[in-house]
Short mmCIF file of C-alpha atoms in Angstrom, two decimals:
data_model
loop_
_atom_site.label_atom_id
_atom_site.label_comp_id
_atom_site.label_asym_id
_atom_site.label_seq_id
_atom_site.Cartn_x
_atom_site.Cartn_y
_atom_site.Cartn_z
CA UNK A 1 0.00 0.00 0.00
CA UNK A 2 1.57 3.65 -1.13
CA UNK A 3 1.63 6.42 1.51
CA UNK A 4 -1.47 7.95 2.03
CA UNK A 5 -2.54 11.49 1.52
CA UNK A 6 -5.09 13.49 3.94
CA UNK A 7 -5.95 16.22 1.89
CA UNK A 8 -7.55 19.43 3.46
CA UNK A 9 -8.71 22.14 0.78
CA UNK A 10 -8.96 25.47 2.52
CA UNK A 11 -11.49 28.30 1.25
CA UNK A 12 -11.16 31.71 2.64
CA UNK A 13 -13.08 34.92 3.11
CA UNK A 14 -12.58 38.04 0.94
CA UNK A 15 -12.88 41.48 2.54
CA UNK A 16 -14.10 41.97 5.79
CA UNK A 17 -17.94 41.78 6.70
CA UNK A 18 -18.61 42.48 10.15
CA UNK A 19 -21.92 41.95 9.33
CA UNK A 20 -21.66 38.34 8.88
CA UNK A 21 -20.16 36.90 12.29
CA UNK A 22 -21.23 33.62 11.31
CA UNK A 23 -18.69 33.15 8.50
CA UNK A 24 -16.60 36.31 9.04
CA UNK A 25 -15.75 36.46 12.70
CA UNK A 26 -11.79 36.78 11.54
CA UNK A 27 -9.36 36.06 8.77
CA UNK A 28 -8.73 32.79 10.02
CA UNK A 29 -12.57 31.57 10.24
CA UNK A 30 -11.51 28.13 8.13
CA UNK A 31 -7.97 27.95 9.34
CA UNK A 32 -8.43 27.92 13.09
CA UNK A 33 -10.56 24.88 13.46
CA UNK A 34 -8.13 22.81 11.51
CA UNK A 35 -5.26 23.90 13.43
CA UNK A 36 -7.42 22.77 16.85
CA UNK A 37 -8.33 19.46 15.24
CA UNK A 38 -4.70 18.92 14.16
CA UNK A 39 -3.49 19.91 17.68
CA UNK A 40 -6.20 18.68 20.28
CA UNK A 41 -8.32 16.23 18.28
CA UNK A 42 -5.17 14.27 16.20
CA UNK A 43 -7.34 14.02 13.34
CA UNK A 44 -4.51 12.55 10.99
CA UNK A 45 -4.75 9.18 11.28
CA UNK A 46 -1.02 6.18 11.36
CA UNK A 47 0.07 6.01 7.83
CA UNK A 48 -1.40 9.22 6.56
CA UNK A 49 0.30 12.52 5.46
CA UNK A 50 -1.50 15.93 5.90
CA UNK A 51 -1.87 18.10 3.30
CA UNK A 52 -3.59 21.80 3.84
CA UNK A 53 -4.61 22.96 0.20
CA UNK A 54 -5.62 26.58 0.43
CA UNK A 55 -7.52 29.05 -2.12
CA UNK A 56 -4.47 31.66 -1.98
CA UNK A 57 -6.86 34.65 -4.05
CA UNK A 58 -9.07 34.91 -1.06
CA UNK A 59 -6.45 35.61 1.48
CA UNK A 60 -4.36 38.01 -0.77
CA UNK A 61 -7.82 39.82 -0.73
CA UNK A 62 -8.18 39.93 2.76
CA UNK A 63 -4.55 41.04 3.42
CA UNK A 64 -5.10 43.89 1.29
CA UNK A 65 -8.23 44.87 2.65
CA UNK A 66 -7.48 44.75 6.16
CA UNK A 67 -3.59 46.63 5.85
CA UNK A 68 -5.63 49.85 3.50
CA UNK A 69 -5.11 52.72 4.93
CA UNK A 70 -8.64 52.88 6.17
CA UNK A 71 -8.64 50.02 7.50
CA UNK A 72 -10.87 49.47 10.96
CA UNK A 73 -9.05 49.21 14.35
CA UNK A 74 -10.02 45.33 14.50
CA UNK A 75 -8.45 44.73 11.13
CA UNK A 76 -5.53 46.78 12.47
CA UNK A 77 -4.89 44.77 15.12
CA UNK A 78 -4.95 41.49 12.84
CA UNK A 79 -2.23 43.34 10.47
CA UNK A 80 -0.02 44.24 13.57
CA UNK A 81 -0.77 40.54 14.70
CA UNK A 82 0.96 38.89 11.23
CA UNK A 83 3.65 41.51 11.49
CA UNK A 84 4.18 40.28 15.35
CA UNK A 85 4.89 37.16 14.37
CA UNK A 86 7.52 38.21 11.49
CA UNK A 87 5.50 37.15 8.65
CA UNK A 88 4.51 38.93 5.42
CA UNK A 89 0.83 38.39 5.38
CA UNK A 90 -2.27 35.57 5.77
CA UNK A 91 -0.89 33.48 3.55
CA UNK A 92 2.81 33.66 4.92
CA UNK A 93 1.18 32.90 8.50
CA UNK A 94 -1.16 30.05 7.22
CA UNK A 95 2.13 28.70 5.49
CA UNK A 96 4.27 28.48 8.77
CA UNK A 97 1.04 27.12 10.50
CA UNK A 98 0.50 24.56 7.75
CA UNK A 99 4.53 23.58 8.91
CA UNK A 100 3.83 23.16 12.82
CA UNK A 101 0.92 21.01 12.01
CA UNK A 102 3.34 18.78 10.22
CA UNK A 103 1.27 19.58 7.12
CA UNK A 104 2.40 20.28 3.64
CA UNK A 105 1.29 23.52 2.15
CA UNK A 106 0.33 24.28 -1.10
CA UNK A 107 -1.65 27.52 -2.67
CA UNK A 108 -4.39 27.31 -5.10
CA UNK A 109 -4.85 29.62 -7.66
CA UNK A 110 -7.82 28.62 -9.44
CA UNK A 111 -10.35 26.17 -8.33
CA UNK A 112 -9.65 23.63 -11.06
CA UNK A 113 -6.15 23.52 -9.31
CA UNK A 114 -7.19 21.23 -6.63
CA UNK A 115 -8.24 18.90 -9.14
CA UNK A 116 -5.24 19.30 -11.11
CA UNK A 117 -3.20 18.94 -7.78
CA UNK A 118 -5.00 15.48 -6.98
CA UNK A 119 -4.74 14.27 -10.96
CA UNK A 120 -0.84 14.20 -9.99
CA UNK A 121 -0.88 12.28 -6.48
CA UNK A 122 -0.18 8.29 -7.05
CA UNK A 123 -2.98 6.20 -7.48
CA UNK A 124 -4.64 4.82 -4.50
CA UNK A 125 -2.89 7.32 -2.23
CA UNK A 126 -5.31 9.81 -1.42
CA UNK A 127 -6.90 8.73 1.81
CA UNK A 128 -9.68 10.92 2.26
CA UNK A 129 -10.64 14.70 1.11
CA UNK A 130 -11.72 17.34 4.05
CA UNK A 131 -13.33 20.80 2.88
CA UNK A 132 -13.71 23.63 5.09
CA UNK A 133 -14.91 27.52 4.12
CA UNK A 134 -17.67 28.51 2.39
CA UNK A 135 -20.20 26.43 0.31
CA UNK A 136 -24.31 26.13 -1.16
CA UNK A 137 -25.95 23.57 -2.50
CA UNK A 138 -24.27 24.31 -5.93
CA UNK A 139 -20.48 23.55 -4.66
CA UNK A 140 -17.49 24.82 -2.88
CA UNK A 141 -17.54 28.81 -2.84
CA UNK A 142 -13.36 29.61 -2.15
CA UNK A 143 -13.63 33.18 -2.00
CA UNK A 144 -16.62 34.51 0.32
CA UNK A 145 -18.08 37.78 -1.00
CA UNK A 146 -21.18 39.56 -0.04
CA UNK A 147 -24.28 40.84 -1.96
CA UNK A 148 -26.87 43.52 -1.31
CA UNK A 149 -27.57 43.34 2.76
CA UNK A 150 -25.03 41.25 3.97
CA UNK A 151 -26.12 37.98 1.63
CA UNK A 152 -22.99 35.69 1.51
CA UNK A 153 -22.38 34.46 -1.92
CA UNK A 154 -19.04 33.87 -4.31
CA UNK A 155 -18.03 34.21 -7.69
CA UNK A 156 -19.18 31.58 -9.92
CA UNK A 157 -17.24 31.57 -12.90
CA UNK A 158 -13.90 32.11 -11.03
CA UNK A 159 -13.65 31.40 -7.29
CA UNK A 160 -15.96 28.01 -7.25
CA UNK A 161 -16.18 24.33 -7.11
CA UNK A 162 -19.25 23.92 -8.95
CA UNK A 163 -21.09 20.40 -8.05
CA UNK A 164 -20.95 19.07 -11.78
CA UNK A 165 -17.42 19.24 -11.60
CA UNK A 166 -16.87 15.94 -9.68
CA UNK A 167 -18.27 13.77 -12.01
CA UNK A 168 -16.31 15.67 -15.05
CA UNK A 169 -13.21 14.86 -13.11
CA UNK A 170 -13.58 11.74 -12.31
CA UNK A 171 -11.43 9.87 -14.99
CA UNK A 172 -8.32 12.15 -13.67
CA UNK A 173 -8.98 11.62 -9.98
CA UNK A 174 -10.67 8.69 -9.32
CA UNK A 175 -8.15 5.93 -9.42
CA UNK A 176 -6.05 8.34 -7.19
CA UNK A 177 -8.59 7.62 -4.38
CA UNK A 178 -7.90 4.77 -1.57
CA UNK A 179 -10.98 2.39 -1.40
CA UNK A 180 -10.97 1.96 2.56
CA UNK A 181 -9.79 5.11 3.72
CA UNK A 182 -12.02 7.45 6.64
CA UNK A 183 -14.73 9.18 5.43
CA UNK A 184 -14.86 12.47 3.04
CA UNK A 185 -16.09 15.90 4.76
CA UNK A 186 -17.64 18.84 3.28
CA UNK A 187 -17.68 21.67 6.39
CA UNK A 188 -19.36 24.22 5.20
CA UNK A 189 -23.17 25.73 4.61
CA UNK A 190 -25.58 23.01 2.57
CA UNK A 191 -22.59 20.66 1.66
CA UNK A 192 -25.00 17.56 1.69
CA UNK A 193 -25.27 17.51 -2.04
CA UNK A 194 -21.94 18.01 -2.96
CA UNK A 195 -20.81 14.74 -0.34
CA UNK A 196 -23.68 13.10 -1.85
CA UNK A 197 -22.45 13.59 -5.18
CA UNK A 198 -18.89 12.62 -4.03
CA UNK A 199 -20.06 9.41 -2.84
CA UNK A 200 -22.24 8.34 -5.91
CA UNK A 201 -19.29 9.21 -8.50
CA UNK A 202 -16.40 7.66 -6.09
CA UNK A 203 -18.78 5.34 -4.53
CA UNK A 204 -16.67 6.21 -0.99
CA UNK A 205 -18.10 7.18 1.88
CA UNK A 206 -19.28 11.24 2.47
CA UNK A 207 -20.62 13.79 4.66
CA UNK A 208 -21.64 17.58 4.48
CA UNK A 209 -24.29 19.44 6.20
CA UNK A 210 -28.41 20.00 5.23
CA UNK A 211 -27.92 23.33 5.70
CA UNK A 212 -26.20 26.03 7.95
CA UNK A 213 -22.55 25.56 9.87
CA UNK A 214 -21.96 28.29 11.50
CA UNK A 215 -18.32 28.97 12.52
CA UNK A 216 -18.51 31.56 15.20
CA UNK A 217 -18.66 28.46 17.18
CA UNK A 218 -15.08 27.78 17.08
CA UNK A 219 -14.45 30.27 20.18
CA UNK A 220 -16.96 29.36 21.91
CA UNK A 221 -16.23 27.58 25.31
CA UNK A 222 -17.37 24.04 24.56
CA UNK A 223 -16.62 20.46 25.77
CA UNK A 224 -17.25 19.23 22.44
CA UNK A 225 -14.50 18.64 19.96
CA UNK A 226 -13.75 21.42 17.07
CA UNK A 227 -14.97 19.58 14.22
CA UNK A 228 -18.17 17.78 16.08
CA UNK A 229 -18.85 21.15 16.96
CA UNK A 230 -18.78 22.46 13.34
CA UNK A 231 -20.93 19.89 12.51
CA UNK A 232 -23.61 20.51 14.91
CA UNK A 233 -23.34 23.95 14.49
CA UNK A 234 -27.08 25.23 14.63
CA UNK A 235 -30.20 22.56 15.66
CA UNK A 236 -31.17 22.80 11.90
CA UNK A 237 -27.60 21.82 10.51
CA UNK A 238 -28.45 18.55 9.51
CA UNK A 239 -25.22 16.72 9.21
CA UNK A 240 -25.47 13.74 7.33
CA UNK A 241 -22.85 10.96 5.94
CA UNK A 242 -23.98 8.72 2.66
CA UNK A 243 -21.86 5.30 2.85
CA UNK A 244 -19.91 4.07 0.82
CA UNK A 245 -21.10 2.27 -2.13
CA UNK A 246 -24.85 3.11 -1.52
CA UNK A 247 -27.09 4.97 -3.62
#
């Protein structure tokens, strides 16, 4: 059996919304929870070798945003809190974090990268694929934006994972997949159709959530571990997990 590969693909917020707590708290919204599940939770299982994946537009964005000139005194202080630490910006931070999680980092450019990144992994090595950030019921959104009053939403044609896209892919990334590794998770907002898609084209196991996650949770006092937490976000969540091989 090859090495396996844990891959986590990281989406990321554009600029700031305070209005939108729920999936703009910080910069680090969809970075933080890995890091406590990595720490706390040992989430990477004997045999496996974590990956963190991560959408490197929306966190240029963000860095901009945040170090303008204009910038509010709680985006100041996250600017003077990179520049504490002696890195450049988010993505220089998420970089050094990837490292002391013993994960290998890698920025994405364009969404088609992370299927173009699995395409060259050997076959059978990729164990499982974790998602956090952003998301609807038509795919992975990479880059949050806002509309109107505060609607959360993301560029379709260029910062998206639409759902149609894992069946298109398949004959480049299917072999690559391990038939009895842990299950697949989608963490973000109405997932459940793109793990139910994963499932039926892969035929491996799945999960993402009905409908809301809501990631203020994260620093919230809780007894509950990080990514259970996530997952039972709000009563209406809805997390569910489609088996492998089932349709």
């Amino acid at each position: 059996m090859p090495s396996l590969n844990f891959i986590i693909l990281i989406g990321g917020p554009g600029k700031i919304a305070s209005c939108d707590p729920a999936h703009d708290q910080t910069w680090k919204n969809y970075i933080a929870p890995i890091q406590v599940a990595v720490r706390k939770e040992k989430i990477v299982a004997p045999g496996e070798r974590l990956h963190w994946w991560v959408y490197a537009p929306a966190y240029r964005e963000r860095w901009d945003d945040d170090s303008k000139a204009r910038a509010t005194q709680t985006q100041r202080k996250e600017v003077a809190a990179i520049r504490a630490l002696h890195a450049n910006d988010y993505l220089d931070r998420i970089q050094r974090a990837a490292s002391g999680a013993g994960a290998s980092f890698k920025a994405l450019e364009k969404p088609n990268d992370f299927w173009v990144e699995l395409g060259k992994l050997p076959d059978g090595s990729v164990s499982r694929v974790w998602y956090i950030g952003h998301a609807s019921m038509d795919g992975l959104m990479l880059k949050l934006i806002h509309f109107g009053a505060c609607s959360p939403g993301a560029d379709r044609d260029h910062d998206m994972i639409p759902l149609n896209a894992i069946r298109k892919n398949e004959p480049l990334v299917g072999r690559k997949l391990y038939r009895h590794g842990q299950p697949s998770k989608f963490l973000g907002c109405t997932t459940r159709a793109f793990a139910e898609q994963w499932r039926n084209v892969f035929k491996l196991t799945a999960e993402g959530a009905t409908a809301k996650i809501d990631f203020s949770v994260t620093n919230r006092p809780s007894k509950v571990e990080i990514i259970e937490r996530l997952e039972k976000s709000e009563p209406t969540t809805g997390w569910t997990a489609f088996p492998a091989g089932a349709q």
